[in-house]
Coordinates of C-alpha atoms and ligand atoms in Angstrom, one line a residue:
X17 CA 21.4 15.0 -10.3
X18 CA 24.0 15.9 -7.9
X19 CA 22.1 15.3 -4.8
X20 CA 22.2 12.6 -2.6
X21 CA 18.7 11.6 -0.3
X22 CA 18.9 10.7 3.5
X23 CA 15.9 8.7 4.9
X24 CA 15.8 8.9 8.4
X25 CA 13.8 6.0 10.1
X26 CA 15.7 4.9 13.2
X27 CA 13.4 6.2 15.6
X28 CA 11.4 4.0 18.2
X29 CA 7.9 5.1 17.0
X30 CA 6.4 4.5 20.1
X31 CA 3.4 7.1 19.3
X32 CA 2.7 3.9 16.9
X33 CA 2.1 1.3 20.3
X34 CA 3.1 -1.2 17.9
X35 CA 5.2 -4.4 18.4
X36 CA 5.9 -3.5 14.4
X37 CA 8.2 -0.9 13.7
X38 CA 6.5 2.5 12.3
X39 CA 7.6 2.5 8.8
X40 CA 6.7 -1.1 7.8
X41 CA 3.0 -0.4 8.8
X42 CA 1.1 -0.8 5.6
X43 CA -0.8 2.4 3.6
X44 CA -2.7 1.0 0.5
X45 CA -0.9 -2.3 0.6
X46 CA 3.0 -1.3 0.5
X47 CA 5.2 -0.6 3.7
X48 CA 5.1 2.9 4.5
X49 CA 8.9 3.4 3.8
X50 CA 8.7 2.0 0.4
X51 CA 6.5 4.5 -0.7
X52 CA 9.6 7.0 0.4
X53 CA 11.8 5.3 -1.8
X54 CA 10.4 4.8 -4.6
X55 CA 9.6 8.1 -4.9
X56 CA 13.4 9.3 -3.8
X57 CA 14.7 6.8 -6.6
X58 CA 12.8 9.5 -9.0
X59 CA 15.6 11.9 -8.2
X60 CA 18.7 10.2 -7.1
X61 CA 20.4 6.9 -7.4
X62 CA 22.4 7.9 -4.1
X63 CA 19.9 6.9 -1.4
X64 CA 20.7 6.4 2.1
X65 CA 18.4 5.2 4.9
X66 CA 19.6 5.3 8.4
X67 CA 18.1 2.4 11.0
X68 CA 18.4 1.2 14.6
X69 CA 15.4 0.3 16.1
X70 CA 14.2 -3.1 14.5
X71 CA 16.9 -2.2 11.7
X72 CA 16.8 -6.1 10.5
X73 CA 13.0 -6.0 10.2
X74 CA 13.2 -2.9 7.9
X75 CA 16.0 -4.1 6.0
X76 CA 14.6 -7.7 5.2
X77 CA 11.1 -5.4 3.7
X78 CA 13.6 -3.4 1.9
X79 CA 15.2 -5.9 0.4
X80 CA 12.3 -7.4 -0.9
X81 CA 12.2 -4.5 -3.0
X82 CA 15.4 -3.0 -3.7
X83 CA 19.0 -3.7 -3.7
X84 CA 20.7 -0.8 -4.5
X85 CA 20.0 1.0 -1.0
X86 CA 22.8 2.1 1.4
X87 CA 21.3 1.0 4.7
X88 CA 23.5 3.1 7.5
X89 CA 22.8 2.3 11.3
X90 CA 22.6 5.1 13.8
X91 CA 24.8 5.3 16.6
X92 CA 21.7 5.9 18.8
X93 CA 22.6 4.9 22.3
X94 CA 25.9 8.0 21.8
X95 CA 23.9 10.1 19.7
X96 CA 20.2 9.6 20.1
X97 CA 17.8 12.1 17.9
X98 CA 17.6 13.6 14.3
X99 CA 20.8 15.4 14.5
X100 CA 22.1 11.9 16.1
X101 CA 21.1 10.4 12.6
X102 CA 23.6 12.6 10.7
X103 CA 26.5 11.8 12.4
X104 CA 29.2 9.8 10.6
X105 CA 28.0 9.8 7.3
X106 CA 29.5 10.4 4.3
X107 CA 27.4 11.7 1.3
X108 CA 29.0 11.1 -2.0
X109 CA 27.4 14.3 -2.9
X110 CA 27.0 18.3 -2.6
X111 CA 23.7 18.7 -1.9
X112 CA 21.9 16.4 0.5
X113 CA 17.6 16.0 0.7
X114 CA 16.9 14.6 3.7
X115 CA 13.3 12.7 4.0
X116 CA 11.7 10.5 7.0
X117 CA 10.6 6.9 6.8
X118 CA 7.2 8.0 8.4
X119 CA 6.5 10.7 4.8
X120 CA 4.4 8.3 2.9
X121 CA 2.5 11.1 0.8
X122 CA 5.8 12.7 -0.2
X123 CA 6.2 13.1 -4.6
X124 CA 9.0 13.1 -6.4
X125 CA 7.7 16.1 -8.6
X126 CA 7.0 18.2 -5.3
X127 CA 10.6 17.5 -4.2
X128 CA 12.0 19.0 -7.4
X129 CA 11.2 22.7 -5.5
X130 CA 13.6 22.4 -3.5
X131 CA 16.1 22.2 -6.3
X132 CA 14.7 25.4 -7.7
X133 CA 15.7 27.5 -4.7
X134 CA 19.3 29.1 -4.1
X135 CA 19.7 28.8 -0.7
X136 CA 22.3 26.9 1.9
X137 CA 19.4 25.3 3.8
X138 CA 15.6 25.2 2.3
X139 CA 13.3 23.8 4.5
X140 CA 9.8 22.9 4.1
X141 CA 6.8 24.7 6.0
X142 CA 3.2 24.1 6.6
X143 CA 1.4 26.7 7.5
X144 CA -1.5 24.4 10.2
X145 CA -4.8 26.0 11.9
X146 CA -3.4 23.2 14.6
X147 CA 0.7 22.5 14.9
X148 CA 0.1 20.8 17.4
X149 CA 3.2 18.5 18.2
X150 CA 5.5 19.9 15.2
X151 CA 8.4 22.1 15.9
X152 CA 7.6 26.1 15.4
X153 CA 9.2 27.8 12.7
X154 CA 9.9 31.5 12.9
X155 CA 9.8 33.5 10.1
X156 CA 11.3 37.1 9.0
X157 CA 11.4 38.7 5.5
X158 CA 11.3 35.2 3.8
X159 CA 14.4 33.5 5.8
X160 CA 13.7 31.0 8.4
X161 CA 15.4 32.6 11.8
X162 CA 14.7 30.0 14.3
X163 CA 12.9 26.4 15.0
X164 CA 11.7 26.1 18.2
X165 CA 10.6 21.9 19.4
X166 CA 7.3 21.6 20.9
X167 CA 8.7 20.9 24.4
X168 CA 10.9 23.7 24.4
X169 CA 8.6 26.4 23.4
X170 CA 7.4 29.1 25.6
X171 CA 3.7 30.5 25.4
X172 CA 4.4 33.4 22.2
X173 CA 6.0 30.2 20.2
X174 CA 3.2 27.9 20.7
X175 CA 0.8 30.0 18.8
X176 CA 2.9 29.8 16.0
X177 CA 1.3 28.3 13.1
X178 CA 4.1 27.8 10.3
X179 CA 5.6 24.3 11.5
X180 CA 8.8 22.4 10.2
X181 CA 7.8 19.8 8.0
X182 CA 10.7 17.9 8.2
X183 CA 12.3 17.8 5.1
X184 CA 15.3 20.0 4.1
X185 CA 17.7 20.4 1.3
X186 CA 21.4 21.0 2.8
X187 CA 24.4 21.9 1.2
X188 CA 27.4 19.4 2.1
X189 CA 29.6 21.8 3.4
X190 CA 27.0 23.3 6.0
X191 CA 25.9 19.5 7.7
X192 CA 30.0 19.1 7.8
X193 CA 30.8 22.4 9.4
X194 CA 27.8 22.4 11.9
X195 CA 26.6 19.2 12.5
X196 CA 29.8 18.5 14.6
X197 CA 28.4 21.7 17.3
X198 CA 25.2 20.4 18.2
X199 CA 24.8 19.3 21.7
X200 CA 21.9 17.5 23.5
X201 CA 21.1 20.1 26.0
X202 CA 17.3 20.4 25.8
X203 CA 14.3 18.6 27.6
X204 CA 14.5 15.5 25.6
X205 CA 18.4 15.0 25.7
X206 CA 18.7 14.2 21.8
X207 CA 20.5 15.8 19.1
X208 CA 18.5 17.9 17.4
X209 CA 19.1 18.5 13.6
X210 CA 17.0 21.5 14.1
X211 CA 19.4 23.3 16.2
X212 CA 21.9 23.2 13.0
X213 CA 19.1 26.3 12.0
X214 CA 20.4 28.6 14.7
X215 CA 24.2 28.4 14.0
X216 CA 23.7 28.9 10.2
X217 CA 21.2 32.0 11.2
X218 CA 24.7 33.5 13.7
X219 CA 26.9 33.1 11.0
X220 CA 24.7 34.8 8.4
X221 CA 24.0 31.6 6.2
X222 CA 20.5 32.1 4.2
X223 CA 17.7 29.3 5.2
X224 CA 14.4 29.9 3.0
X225 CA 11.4 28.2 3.9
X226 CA 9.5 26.6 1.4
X227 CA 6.1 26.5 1.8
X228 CA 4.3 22.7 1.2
X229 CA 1.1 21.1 1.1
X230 CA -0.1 19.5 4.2
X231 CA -1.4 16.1 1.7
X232 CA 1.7 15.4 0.7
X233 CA 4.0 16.2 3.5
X234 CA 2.1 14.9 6.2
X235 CA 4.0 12.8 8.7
X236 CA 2.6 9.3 10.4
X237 CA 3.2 9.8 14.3
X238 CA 0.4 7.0 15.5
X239 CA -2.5 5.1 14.0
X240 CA -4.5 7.8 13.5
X241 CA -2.4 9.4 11.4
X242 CA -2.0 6.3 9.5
X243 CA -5.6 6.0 9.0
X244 CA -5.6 9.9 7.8
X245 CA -2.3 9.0 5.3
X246 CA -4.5 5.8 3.6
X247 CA -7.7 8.2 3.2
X248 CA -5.6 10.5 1.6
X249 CA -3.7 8.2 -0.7
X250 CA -6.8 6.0 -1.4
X251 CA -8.3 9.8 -2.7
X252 CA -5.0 9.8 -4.6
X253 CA -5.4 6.7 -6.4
X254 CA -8.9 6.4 -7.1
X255 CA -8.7 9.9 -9.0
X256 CA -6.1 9.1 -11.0
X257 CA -8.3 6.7 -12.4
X258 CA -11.5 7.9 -12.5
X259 CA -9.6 10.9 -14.3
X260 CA -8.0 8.3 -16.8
X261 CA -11.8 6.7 -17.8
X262 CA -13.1 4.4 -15.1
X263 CA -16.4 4.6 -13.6
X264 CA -16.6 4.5 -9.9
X265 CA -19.9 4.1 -8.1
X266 CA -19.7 6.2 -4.9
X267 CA -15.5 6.2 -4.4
X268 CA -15.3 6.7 -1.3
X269 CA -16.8 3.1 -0.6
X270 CA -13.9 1.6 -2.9
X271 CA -10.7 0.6 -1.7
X272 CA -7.8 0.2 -4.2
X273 CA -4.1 -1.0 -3.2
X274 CA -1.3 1.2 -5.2
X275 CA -0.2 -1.7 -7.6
X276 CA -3.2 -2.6 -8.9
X277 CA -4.5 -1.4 -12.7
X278 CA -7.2 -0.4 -14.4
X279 CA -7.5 -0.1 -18.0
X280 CA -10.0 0.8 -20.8
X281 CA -13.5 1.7 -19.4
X282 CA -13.9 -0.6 -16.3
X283 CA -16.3 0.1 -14.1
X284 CA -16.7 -0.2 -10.3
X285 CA -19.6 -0.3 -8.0
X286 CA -19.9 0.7 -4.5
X287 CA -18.0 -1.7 -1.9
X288 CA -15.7 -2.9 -4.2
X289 CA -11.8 -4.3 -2.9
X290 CA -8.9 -4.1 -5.6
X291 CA -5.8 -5.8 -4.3
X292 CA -2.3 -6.5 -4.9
X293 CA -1.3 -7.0 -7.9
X294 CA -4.7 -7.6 -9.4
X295 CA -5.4 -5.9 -13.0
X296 CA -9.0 -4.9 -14.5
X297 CA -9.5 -4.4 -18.3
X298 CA -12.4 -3.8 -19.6
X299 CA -14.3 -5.2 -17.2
X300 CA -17.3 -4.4 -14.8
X301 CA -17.0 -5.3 -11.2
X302 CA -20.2 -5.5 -9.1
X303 CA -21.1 -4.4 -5.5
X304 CA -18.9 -5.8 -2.5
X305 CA -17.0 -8.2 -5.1
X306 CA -13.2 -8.9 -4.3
X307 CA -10.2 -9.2 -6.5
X308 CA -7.3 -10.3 -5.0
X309 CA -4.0 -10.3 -7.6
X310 CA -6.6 -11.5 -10.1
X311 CA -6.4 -10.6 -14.2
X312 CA -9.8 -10.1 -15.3
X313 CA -10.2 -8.7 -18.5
X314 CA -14.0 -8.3 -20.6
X315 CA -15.5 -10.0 -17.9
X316 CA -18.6 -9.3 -15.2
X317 CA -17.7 -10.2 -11.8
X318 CA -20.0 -10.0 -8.7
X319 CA -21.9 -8.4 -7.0
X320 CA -20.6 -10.0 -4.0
X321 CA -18.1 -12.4 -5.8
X322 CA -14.7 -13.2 -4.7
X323 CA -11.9 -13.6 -7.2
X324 CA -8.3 -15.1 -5.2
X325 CA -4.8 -14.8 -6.2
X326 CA -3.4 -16.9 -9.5
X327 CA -7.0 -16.3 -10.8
X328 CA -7.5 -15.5 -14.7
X329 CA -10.6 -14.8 -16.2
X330 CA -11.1 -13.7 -19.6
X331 CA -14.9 -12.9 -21.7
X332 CA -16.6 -14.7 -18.4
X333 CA -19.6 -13.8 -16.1
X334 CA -19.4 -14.7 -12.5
X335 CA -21.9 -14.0 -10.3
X336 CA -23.1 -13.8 -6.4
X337 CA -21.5 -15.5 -3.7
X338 CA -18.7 -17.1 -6.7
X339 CA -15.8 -17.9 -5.2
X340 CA -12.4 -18.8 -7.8
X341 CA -8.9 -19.0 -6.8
X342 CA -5.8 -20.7 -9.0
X343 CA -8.2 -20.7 -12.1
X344 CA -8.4 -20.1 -15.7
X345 CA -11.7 -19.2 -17.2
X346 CA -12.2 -18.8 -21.2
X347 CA -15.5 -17.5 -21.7
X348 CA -17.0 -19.6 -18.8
X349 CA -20.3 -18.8 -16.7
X350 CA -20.7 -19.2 -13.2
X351 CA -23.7 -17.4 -12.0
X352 CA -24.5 -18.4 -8.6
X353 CA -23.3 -19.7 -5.1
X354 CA -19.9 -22.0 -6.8
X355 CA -16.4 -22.9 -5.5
X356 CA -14.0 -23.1 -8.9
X357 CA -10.0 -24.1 -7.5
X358 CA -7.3 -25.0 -9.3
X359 CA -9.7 -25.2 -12.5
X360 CA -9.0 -25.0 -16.4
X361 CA -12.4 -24.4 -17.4
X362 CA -13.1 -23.3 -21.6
X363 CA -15.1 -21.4 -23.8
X364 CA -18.5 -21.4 -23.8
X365 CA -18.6 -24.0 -20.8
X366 CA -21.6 -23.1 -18.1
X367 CA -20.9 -23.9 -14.3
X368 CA -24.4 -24.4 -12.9
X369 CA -25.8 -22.8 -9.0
X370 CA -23.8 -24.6 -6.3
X371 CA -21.2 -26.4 -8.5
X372 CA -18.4 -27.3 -6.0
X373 CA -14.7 -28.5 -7.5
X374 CA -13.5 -30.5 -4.6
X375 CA -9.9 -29.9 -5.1
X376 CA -8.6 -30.7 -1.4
X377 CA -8.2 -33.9 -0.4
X378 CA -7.1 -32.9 3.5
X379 CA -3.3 -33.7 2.3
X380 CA -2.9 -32.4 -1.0
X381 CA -4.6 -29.6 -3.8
X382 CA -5.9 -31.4 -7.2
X383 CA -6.6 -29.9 -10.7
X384 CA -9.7 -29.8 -12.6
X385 CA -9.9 -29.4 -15.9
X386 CA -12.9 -28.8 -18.0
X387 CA -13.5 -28.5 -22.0
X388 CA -15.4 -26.1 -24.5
X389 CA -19.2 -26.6 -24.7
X390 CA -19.8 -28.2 -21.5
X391 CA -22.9 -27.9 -19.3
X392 CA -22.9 -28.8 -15.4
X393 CA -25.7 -29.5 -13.7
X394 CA -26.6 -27.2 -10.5
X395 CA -25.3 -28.8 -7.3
X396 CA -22.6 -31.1 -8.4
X397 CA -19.6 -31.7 -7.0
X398 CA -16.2 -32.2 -9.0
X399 CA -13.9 -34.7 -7.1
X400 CA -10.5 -33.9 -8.3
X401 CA -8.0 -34.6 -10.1
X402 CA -10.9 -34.8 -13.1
X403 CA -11.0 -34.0 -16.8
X404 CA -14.3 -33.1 -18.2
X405 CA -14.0 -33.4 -22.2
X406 CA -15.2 -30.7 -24.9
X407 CA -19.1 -31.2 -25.6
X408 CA -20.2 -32.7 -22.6
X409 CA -23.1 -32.8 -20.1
X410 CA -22.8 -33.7 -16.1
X411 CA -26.3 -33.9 -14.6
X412 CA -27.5 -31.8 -11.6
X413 CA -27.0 -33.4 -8.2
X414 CA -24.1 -35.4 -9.8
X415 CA -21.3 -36.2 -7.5
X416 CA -18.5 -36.6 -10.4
X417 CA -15.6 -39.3 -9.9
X418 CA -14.6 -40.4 -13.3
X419 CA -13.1 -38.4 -16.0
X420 CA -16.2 -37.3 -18.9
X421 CA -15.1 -38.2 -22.1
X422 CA -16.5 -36.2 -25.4
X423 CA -20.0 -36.4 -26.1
X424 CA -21.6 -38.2 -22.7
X425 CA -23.4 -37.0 -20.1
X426 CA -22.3 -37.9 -16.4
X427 CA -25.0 -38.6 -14.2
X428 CA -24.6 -40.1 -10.6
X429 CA -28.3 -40.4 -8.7
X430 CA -29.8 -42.6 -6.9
X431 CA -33.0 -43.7 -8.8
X432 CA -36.7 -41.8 -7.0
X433 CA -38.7 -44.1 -5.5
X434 CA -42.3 -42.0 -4.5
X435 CA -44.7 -43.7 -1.6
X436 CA -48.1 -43.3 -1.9
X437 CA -49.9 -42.3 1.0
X438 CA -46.8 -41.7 3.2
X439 CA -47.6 -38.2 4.8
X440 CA -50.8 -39.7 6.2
X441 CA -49.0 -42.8 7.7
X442 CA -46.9 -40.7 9.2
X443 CA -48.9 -37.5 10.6
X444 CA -51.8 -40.0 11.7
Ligands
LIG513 C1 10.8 16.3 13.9 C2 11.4 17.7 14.0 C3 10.3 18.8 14.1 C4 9.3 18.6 12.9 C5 8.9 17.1 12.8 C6 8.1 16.9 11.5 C7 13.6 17.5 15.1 C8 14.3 17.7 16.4 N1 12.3 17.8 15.1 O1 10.1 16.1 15.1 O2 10.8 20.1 14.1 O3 8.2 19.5 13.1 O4 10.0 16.2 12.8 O5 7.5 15.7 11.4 O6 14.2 17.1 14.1 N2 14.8 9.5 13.8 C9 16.1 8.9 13.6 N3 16.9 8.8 14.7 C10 16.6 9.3 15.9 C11 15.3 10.0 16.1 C12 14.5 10.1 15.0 O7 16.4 8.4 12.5 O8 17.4 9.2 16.8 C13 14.0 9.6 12.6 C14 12.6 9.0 12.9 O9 12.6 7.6 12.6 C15 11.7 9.8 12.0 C16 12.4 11.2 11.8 O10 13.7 11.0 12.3 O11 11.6 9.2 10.7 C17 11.7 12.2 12.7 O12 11.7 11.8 14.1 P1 10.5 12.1 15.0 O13 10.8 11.5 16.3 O14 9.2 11.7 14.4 O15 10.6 13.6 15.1 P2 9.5 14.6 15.5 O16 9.3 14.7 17.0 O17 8.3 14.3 14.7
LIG514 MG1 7.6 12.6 13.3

């Protein structure tokens, strides 16, 4: 498409009172101004974000994600504000979308609107039962007249209730005619892109309003508002699933990060955490169980398990208070109260209550690996590195050293010795 996107995120974000600049505060585990972009690389591969406050910060988090991003930096201390922003850019071309860092909820398909509508500016507008803190729009016979700031509004404009949302579709030659006659004289001495309204309205230029949904347009001003933007994207998310086939015990209790997925007909209980990059097939997760970047796929996990990062568990059962990180199981049981790190552990293998794989060493992080067919005894501790052949037993209460070859059983007690008559010796 002929349009090219302009993110504005230079602004201090001081609503935020955050040593962490606005748009890299996290909604659903990405960076708010991700979010922005990947939904603006939908439409355009022309995308321009301007920076200045923290601009390395922001730049190093969008790096990490994309490298085709033209990353502009404001002139702020000259030209301070939204129309500040504008200045000095060049847009390859003729129609220019502008967006802001601090949009998370925005959607690409949403967006298209604006490319429906024949106009030289169209500007979104909510329509709020409270706009407070949004610049006033003023309306007549469908074409935006005037947008009045906050700060500069008199008692009539206050009331208004259709507010600018922000985001505006310009034509080139409009921003390069007018953006060179705004001026800072208003309360807050910035350049106001807004004011760009009022000389297109003198000179006869039509500005249509189009009118957006508060979910998805909704701007993050200061933690509340961020905890509002993850309500409504975790609503998001957990619909589009439940809608595709998986079961959710009471939703609102479940918290799912944006990357994670769900396939076939999984099924969540109450309390449960999804993170990262963690995927769930077929599988039934249990109350207040964890998953973090885990695969788990035809498996039972929880309730109250805890499944780390680099974790694969395939036709397995783990139960309460199981906690695995770094492992692979193959059709592996671990019912109750265990520790499995940096473990190989294969089919048909059971991991008895309180099995430990001691895999630290206070320096250094050792494997354990563990065959088909193999029973381990509640209460025993794995000192790693250790291989435990196919078709093998370890005894409960073992405290295992040596590698178990096929066929034995590993038992390390001491032998019981019973006294007769002790408890009367020693109560008198
Ligand atoms: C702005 C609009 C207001 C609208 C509201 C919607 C203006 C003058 N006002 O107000 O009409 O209702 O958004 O959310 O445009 N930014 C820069 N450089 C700057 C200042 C800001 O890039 O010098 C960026 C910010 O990082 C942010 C966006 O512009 O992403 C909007 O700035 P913000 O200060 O949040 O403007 P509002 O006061 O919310
Ligand atoms: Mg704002």
């Amino acid at each position: 498409m002929d349009i090219s996107i302009l993110i504005l995120s230079a602004g201090a974000g001081t609503r935020m009172k955050s040593t962490l600049p606005k748009v890299l505060h996290k909604i659903s585990g990405k960076e708010m101004i991700y979010y922005v972009i990947q939904e603006a690389k939908k439409i355009t591969n022309n995308i321009n974000i301007v920076l200045y406050h923290q601009s390395e910060l922001i730049k190093d988090v969008i790096l990490k994600y994309f490298d085709d991003i033209n990353i502009v930096i404001q002139d702020h201390k000259n030209y301070p504000g939204t129309g500040g922003a504008l200045k000095n850019i060049n847009f390859e071309n003729s129609k220019i979308l502008l967006l802001n860092g601090d949009m998370p909820l925005i959607q690409a398909d949403e967006l298209k609107q604006f490319f429906e509508i024949d106009a030289d500016i169209v500007m979104s507008v909510i329509k709020l039962d409270n706009p407070d803190g949004y610049g006033r729009v003023v309306i007549e016979n469908d074409k935006v007249k005037k947008i009045v700031e906050q700060k500069d509004s008199n008692k009539d404009e206050l009331k208004i209730q259709n507010v600018n949302a922000g985001i505006y579709l310009f034509k080139k030659e409009i921003l390069k005619r007018y953006l060179p006659k705004i001026n800072n004289n208003n309360t807050q001495k910035e350049y106001y892109l807004t004011d760009i309204i009022e000389f297109c309205v003198k000179d006869n230029k039509i500005i249509k309003p189009l009118f957006v949904k508060e979910e998805n347009f909704k701007g993050v001003n200061s933690k509340f508002d961020l905890a509002n933007a993850e309500q409504i994207m975790q609503n998001k998310i957990k619909k589009n699933f439940m809608l595709n086939g998986v079961t959710m015990r009471l939703p609102n209790t479940i918290y799912i990060e944006s990357s994670v997925e769900i396939e076939s007909e999984s099924i969540l209980e109450n309390g449960v955490t999804l993170l990262g990059n963690s995927k769930i097939i077929n599988s039934y997760i249990k109350t207040n169980s964890i998953i973090e970047d885990g695969e788990i796929i035809n498996s039972e996990v929880g309730p109250m398990a805890r499944v780390r990062p680099e974790s694969f568990l395939k036709n397995s059962k783990i139960g309460n208070f199981v906690e695995i990180k770094k492992s692979n199981l193959n059709a592996v049981k671990a019912g109750h109260l265990s520790y499995i790190g940096d473990s190989e552990i294969d089919e048909n293998t059971n991991i008895g209550a309180g099995v430990i794989t001691c895999n630290y060493d206070g320096k250094n992080k050792y494997k354990t690996k563990i065959g088909k067919n193999v029973f381990i005894g509640s209460d025993s501790q794995l000192i790693a590195p250790i291989t435990i052949e196919d078709n093998t037993m370890v005894a409960s209460g073992t405290t295992l050293t040596q590698d178990v070859k096929e066929g034995e059983l590993a038992i390390s007690r001491e032998k019981q010795k019973n006294i007769k008559g002790f408890f009367k010796k020693f109560f008198n």
